[in-house]
Amino acid sequence: MRIIRTENYQELSRQAADMIQAAIENKPDCVLGLATGGTPIGTYQQLVERYREGSLDFSSVTTFNLDEYYGVSSDQEQSYHAFMFEHLFRHINVSHERIHIPFGMPEDIEKHCHYYEQIIQDAGGIDLQLLGIGENGHIGFNEPARCLQADTHLVQLSQETIRANSRYFPSIAEVPKQAITMGVRTIFQAKKIVLLASGANKADMIGRMLDGRITTDIPASLLKLHPDLTIIVDREAGSRLDAIA
């Protein structure tokens, strides 16, 4: 495990983009696992800028997103499909056939989850998985629980996550209560994992994640067992790290 402490969000975003760029340069047909939410937006902006400057080529890259709201259509403004195209995909030369995001309105949810797992395997697995961390320690939408599911599945969102995500919706009542998410084993099978945390509201959870315990009450703590984990934090998110060093 490697921890990179940066001064601010801009430096965090640059560091994450550097790692993604290195993965693409080392393997032009690499498979990227991508995240949504506010934290990776700066990283995606960096990648778009580098593509426009001619220093990055996404033409052979394959992507898999972590999750999607259940019951939300791909063209809905709050969908993660819309998020990814707004912040990344429509600005770079990635082939639409190589973009994979769980479909929020499948006719058969179990069949769709199995299909998503299969196409990840068919692509050779994920080379680099980008993650954020929820204030309650979730990764993807794997919420704190007594037991965690291994593979892509339908999950009930916690009230904490619903409240946190309500800023993207007109009201909290309109936030979906369920989502389709990669499971912890799917995430863990990525060859490299890069977890980002920004802001004072993530400081407590980063401290708890790294305090030595591994527990399903903090799903992100399981990542400490991964052989190639990098955690990038800005000054605020990393403010409690000295206390546990």
mmCIF file of N, CA and C in Angstrom, residues 26-92:
data_model
loop_
_atom_site.group_PDB
_atom_site.id
_atom_site.type_symbol
_atom_site.label_atom_id
_atom_site.label_comp_id
_atom_site.label_asym_id
_atom_site.label_seq_id
_atom_site.Cartn_x
_atom_site.Cartn_y
_atom_site.Cartn_z
ATOM 1 N N ASN A 26 1.848 2.336 -20.878
ATOM 2 C CA ASN A 26 2.465 1.019 -20.722
ATOM 3 C C ASN A 26 1.686 -0.074 -21.447
ATOM 4 N N LYS A 27 0.368 0.130 -21.575
ATOM 5 C CA LYS A 27 -0.486 -0.863 -22.220
ATOM 6 C C LYS A 27 -1.613 -0.113 -22.936
ATOM 7 N N PRO A 28 -1.434 0.255 -24.188
ATOM 8 C CA PRO A 28 -2.430 1.072 -24.895
ATOM 9 C C PRO A 28 -3.834 0.480 -24.921
ATOM 10 N N ASP A 29 -3.952 -0.855 -24.832
ATOM 11 C CA ASP A 29 -5.278 -1.478 -24.809
ATOM 12 C C ASP A 29 -5.679 -1.877 -23.392
ATOM 13 N N CYS A 30 -5.258 -1.084 -22.427
ATOM 14 C CA CYS A 30 -5.551 -1.411 -21.036
ATOM 15 C C CYS A 30 -7.044 -1.288 -20.745
ATOM 16 N N VAL A 31 -7.446 -1.902 -19.642
ATOM 17 C CA VAL A 31 -8.834 -1.883 -19.185
ATOM 18 C C VAL A 31 -8.898 -1.030 -17.918
ATOM 19 N N LEU A 32 -9.664 0.040 -17.975
ATOM 20 C CA LEU A 32 -9.793 0.957 -16.845
ATOM 21 C C LEU A 32 -11.134 0.758 -16.153
ATOM 22 N N GLY A 33 -11.109 0.687 -14.831
ATOM 23 C CA GLY A 33 -12.321 0.732 -14.027
ATOM 24 C C GLY A 33 -12.503 2.157 -13.539
ATOM 25 N N LEU A 34 -13.679 2.718 -13.780
ATOM 26 C CA LEU A 34 -13.882 4.145 -13.524
ATOM 27 C C LEU A 34 -14.972 4.387 -12.482
ATOM 28 N N ALA A 35 -14.839 5.530 -11.802
ATOM 29 C CA ALA A 35 -15.751 5.905 -10.726
ATOM 30 C C ALA A 35 -16.463 7.202 -11.070
ATOM 31 N N THR A 36 -17.563 7.439 -10.373
ATOM 32 C CA THR A 36 -18.298 8.693 -10.522
ATOM 33 C C THR A 36 -18.248 9.459 -9.198
ATOM 34 N N GLY A 37 -19.054 10.494 -9.085
ATOM 35 C CA GLY A 37 -19.021 11.333 -7.895
ATOM 36 C C GLY A 37 -18.140 12.546 -8.119
ATOM 37 N N GLY A 38 -18.097 13.417 -7.129
ATOM 38 C CA GLY A 38 -17.368 14.666 -7.288
ATOM 39 C C GLY A 38 -15.866 14.507 -7.316
ATOM 40 N N THR A 39 -15.319 13.539 -6.585
ATOM 41 C CA THR A 39 -13.865 13.452 -6.436
ATOM 42 C C THR A 39 -13.120 13.213 -7.741
ATOM 43 N N PRO A 40 -13.552 12.307 -8.619
ATOM 44 C CA PRO A 40 -12.747 12.066 -9.827
ATOM 45 C C PRO A 40 -12.928 13.082 -10.941
ATOM 46 N N ILE A 41 -13.794 14.062 -10.782
ATOM 47 C CA ILE A 41 -14.033 15.017 -11.869
ATOM 48 C C ILE A 41 -12.743 15.718 -12.279
ATOM 49 N N GLY A 42 -11.944 16.148 -11.314
ATOM 50 C CA GLY A 42 -10.685 16.818 -11.636
ATOM 51 C C GLY A 42 -9.728 15.909 -12.389
ATOM 52 N N THR A 43 -9.722 14.637 -12.039
ATOM 53 C CA THR A 43 -8.889 13.675 -12.755
ATOM 54 C C THR A 43 -9.348 13.554 -14.201
ATOM 55 N N TYR A 44 -10.646 13.479 -14.409
ATOM 56 C CA TYR A 44 -11.163 13.383 -15.774
ATOM 57 C C TYR A 44 -10.855 14.649 -16.569
ATOM 58 N N GLN A 45 -10.917 15.805 -15.926
ATOM 59 C CA GLN A 45 -10.552 17.047 -16.614
ATOM 60 C C GLN A 45 -9.098 17.010 -17.057
ATOM 61 N N GLN A 46 -8.232 16.493 -16.191
ATOM 62 C CA GLN A 46 -6.820 16.352 -16.545
ATOM 63 C C GLN A 46 -6.642 15.431 -17.746
ATOM 64 N N LEU A 47 -7.349 14.317 -17.760
ATOM 65 C CA LEU A 47 -7.229 13.372 -18.873
ATOM 66 C C LEU A 47 -7.722 13.982 -20.174
ATOM 67 N N VAL A 48 -8.809 14.736 -20.114
ATOM 68 C CA VAL A 48 -9.333 15.398 -21.304
ATOM 69 C C VAL A 48 -8.312 16.401 -21.839
ATOM 70 N N GLU A 49 -7.719 17.190 -20.943
ATOM 71 C CA GLU A 49 -6.719 18.169 -21.366
ATOM 72 C C GLU A 49 -5.528 17.478 -22.030
ATOM 73 N N ARG A 50 -5.092 16.377 -21.482
ATOM 74 C CA ARG A 50 -3.940 15.672 -22.042
ATOM 75 C C ARG A 50 -4.282 15.054 -23.398
ATOM 76 N N TYR A 51 -5.505 14.590 -23.550
ATOM 77 C CA TYR A 51 -5.933 14.083 -24.854
ATOM 78 C C TYR A 51 -5.931 15.216 -25.879
ATOM 79 N N ARG A 52 -6.472 16.376 -25.507
ATOM 80 C CA ARG A 52 -6.532 17.504 -26.436
ATOM 81 C C ARG A 52 -5.142 18.011 -26.804
ATOM 82 N N GLU A 53 -4.207 17.866 -25.874
ATOM 83 C CA GLU A 53 -2.830 18.273 -26.162
ATOM 84 C C GLU A 53 -2.091 17.256 -27.020
ATOM 85 N N GLY A 54 -2.692 16.087 -27.203
ATOM 86 C CA GLY A 54 -2.083 15.052 -28.021
ATOM 87 C C GLY A 54 -1.177 14.099 -27.274
ATOM 88 N N SER A 55 -1.183 14.155 -25.938
ATOM 89 C CA SER A 55 -0.290 13.290 -25.167
ATOM 90 C C SER A 55 -0.960 12.008 -24.686
ATOM 91 N N LEU A 56 -2.253 11.836 -24.973
ATOM 92 C CA LEU A 56 -2.960 10.626 -24.563
ATOM 93 C C LEU A 56 -3.854 10.140 -25.693
ATOM 94 N N ASP A 57 -3.864 8.835 -25.885
ATOM 95 C CA ASP A 57 -4.689 8.203 -26.920
ATOM 96 C C ASP A 57 -5.537 7.119 -26.258
ATOM 97 N N PHE A 58 -6.855 7.273 -26.334
ATOM 98 C CA PHE A 58 -7.779 6.328 -25.705
ATOM 99 C C PHE A 58 -8.400 5.357 -26.705
ATOM 100 N N SER A 59 -7.909 5.341 -27.934
ATOM 101 C CA SER A 59 -8.596 4.606 -28.992
ATOM 102 C C SER A 59 -8.646 3.099 -28.754
ATOM 103 N N SER A 60 -7.701 2.565 -27.989
ATOM 104 C CA SER A 60 -7.690 1.122 -27.734
ATOM 105 C C SER A 60 -8.070 0.773 -26.295
ATOM 106 N N VAL A 61 -8.421 1.793 -25.504
ATOM 107 C CA VAL A 61 -8.754 1.592 -24.093
ATOM 108 C C VAL A 61 -10.175 1.059 -23.959
ATOM 109 N N THR A 62 -10.373 0.161 -22.998
ATOM 110 C CA THR A 62 -11.701 -0.341 -22.630
ATOM 111 C C THR A 62 -12.019 0.141 -21.223
ATOM 112 N N THR A 63 -13.261 0.533 -20.973
ATOM 113 C CA THR A 63 -13.635 1.036 -19.648
ATOM 114 C C THR A 63 -14.830 0.275 -19.085
ATOM 115 N N PHE A 64 -14.818 0.137 -17.774
ATOM 116 C CA PHE A 64 -15.941 -0.424 -17.023
ATOM 117 C C PHE A 64 -16.225 0.494 -15.841
ATOM 118 N N ASN A 65 -17.453 0.954 -15.730
ATOM 119 C CA ASN A 65 -17.810 1.774 -14.581
ATOM 120 C C ASN A 65 -18.248 0.921 -13.405
ATOM 121 N N LEU A 66 -18.045 1.447 -12.225
ATOM 122 C CA LEU A 66 -18.367 0.721 -11.000
ATOM 123 C C LEU A 66 -19.848 0.462 -10.822
ATOM 124 N N ASP A 67 -20.676 1.428 -11.179
ATOM 125 C CA ASP A 67 -22.055 1.321 -10.737
ATOM 126 C C ASP A 67 -22.991 2.224 -11.539
ATOM 127 N N GLU A 68 -24.272 2.035 -11.271
ATOM 128 C CA GLU A 68 -25.322 2.867 -11.857
ATOM 129 C C GLU A 68 -26.554 2.774 -10.956
ATOM 130 N N TYR A 69 -27.294 3.864 -10.881
ATOM 131 C CA TYR A 69 -28.543 3.835 -10.135
ATOM 132 C C TYR A 69 -29.532 2.866 -10.783
ATOM 133 N N TYR A 70 -30.232 2.117 -9.959
ATOM 134 C CA TYR A 70 -31.252 1.198 -10.455
ATOM 135 C C TYR A 70 -32.565 1.958 -10.658
ATOM 136 N N GLY A 71 -33.179 1.725 -11.814
ATOM 137 C CA GLY A 71 -34.429 2.405 -12.128
ATOM 138 C C GLY A 71 -34.244 3.750 -12.793
ATOM 139 N N VAL A 72 -33.001 4.091 -13.139
ATOM 140 C CA VAL A 72 -32.694 5.358 -13.799
ATOM 141 C C VAL A 72 -32.246 5.053 -15.225
ATOM 142 N N SER A 73 -32.868 5.699 -16.203
ATOM 143 C CA SER A 73 -32.521 5.452 -17.598
ATOM 144 C C SER A 73 -31.209 6.131 -17.948
ATOM 145 N N SER A 74 -30.547 5.616 -18.966
ATOM 146 C CA SER A 74 -29.217 6.111 -19.341
ATOM 147 C C SER A 74 -29.226 7.567 -19.772
ATOM 148 N N ASP A 75 -30.363 8.039 -20.289
ATOM 149 C CA ASP A 75 -30.429 9.427 -20.759
ATOM 150 C C ASP A 75 -30.902 10.394 -19.684
ATOM 151 N N GLN A 76 -31.157 9.898 -18.486
ATOM 152 C CA GLN A 76 -31.573 10.787 -17.403
ATOM 153 C C GLN A 76 -30.371 11.573 -16.895
ATOM 154 N N GLU A 77 -30.580 12.828 -16.589
ATOM 155 C CA GLU A 77 -29.484 13.729 -16.231
ATOM 156 C C GLU A 77 -28.660 13.219 -15.061
ATOM 157 N N GLN A 78 -29.305 12.575 -14.090
ATOM 158 C CA GLN A 78 -28.585 12.129 -12.897
ATOM 159 C C GLN A 78 -27.970 10.730 -13.050
ATOM 160 N N SER A 79 -28.136 10.112 -14.219
ATOM 161 C CA SER A 79 -27.556 8.785 -14.404
ATOM 162 C C SER A 79 -26.044 8.881 -14.476
ATOM 163 N N TYR A 80 -25.383 7.780 -14.158
ATOM 164 C CA TYR A 80 -23.930 7.758 -14.267
ATOM 165 C C TYR A 80 -23.483 7.635 -15.717
ATOM 166 N N HIS A 81 -24.365 7.137 -16.587
ATOM 167 C CA HIS A 81 -24.085 7.218 -18.017
ATOM 168 C C HIS A 81 -23.894 8.686 -18.414
ATOM 169 N N ALA A 82 -24.865 9.516 -18.049
ATOM 170 C CA ALA A 82 -24.801 10.934 -18.404
ATOM 171 C C ALA A 82 -23.582 11.593 -17.780
ATOM 172 N N PHE A 83 -23.283 11.266 -16.528
ATOM 173 C CA PHE A 83 -22.119 11.831 -15.835
ATOM 174 C C PHE A 83 -20.831 11.542 -16.594
ATOM 175 N N MET A 84 -20.648 10.279 -16.982
ATOM 176 C CA MET A 84 -19.396 9.895 -17.625
ATOM 177 C C MET A 84 -19.227 10.540 -18.995
ATOM 178 N N PHE A 85 -20.315 10.658 -19.736
ATOM 179 C CA PHE A 85 -20.199 11.299 -21.044
ATOM 180 C C PHE A 85 -19.982 12.800 -20.890
ATOM 181 N N GLU A 86 -20.590 13.403 -19.882
ATOM 182 C CA GLU A 86 -20.396 14.836 -19.656
ATOM 183 C C GLU A 86 -18.960 15.163 -19.266
ATOM 184 N N HIS A 87 -18.384 14.359 -18.405
ATOM 185 C CA HIS A 87 -17.073 14.693 -17.833
ATOM 186 C C HIS A 87 -15.895 14.045 -18.538
ATOM 187 N N LEU A 88 -16.152 12.978 -19.335
ATOM 188 C CA LEU A 88 -15.012 12.307 -19.935
ATOM 189 C C LEU A 88 -15.278 11.807 -21.349
ATOM 190 N N PHE A 89 -16.201 10.888 -21.532
ATOM 191 C CA PHE A 89 -16.259 10.108 -22.759
ATOM 192 C C PHE A 89 -16.483 10.935 -24.019
ATOM 193 N N ARG A 90 -17.324 11.951 -23.955
ATOM 194 C CA ARG A 90 -17.591 12.698 -25.198
ATOM 195 C C ARG A 90 -16.461 13.661 -25.560
ATOM 196 N N HIS A 91 -15.452 13.741 -24.705
ATOM 197 C CA HIS A 91 -14.335 14.654 -24.944
ATOM 198 C C HIS A 91 -13.069 13.933 -25.414
ATOM 199 N N ILE A 92 -13.093 12.595 -25.433
ATOM 200 C CA ILE A 92 -11.895 11.833 -25.793
ATOM 201 C C ILE A 92 -12.232 10.845 -26.905
#
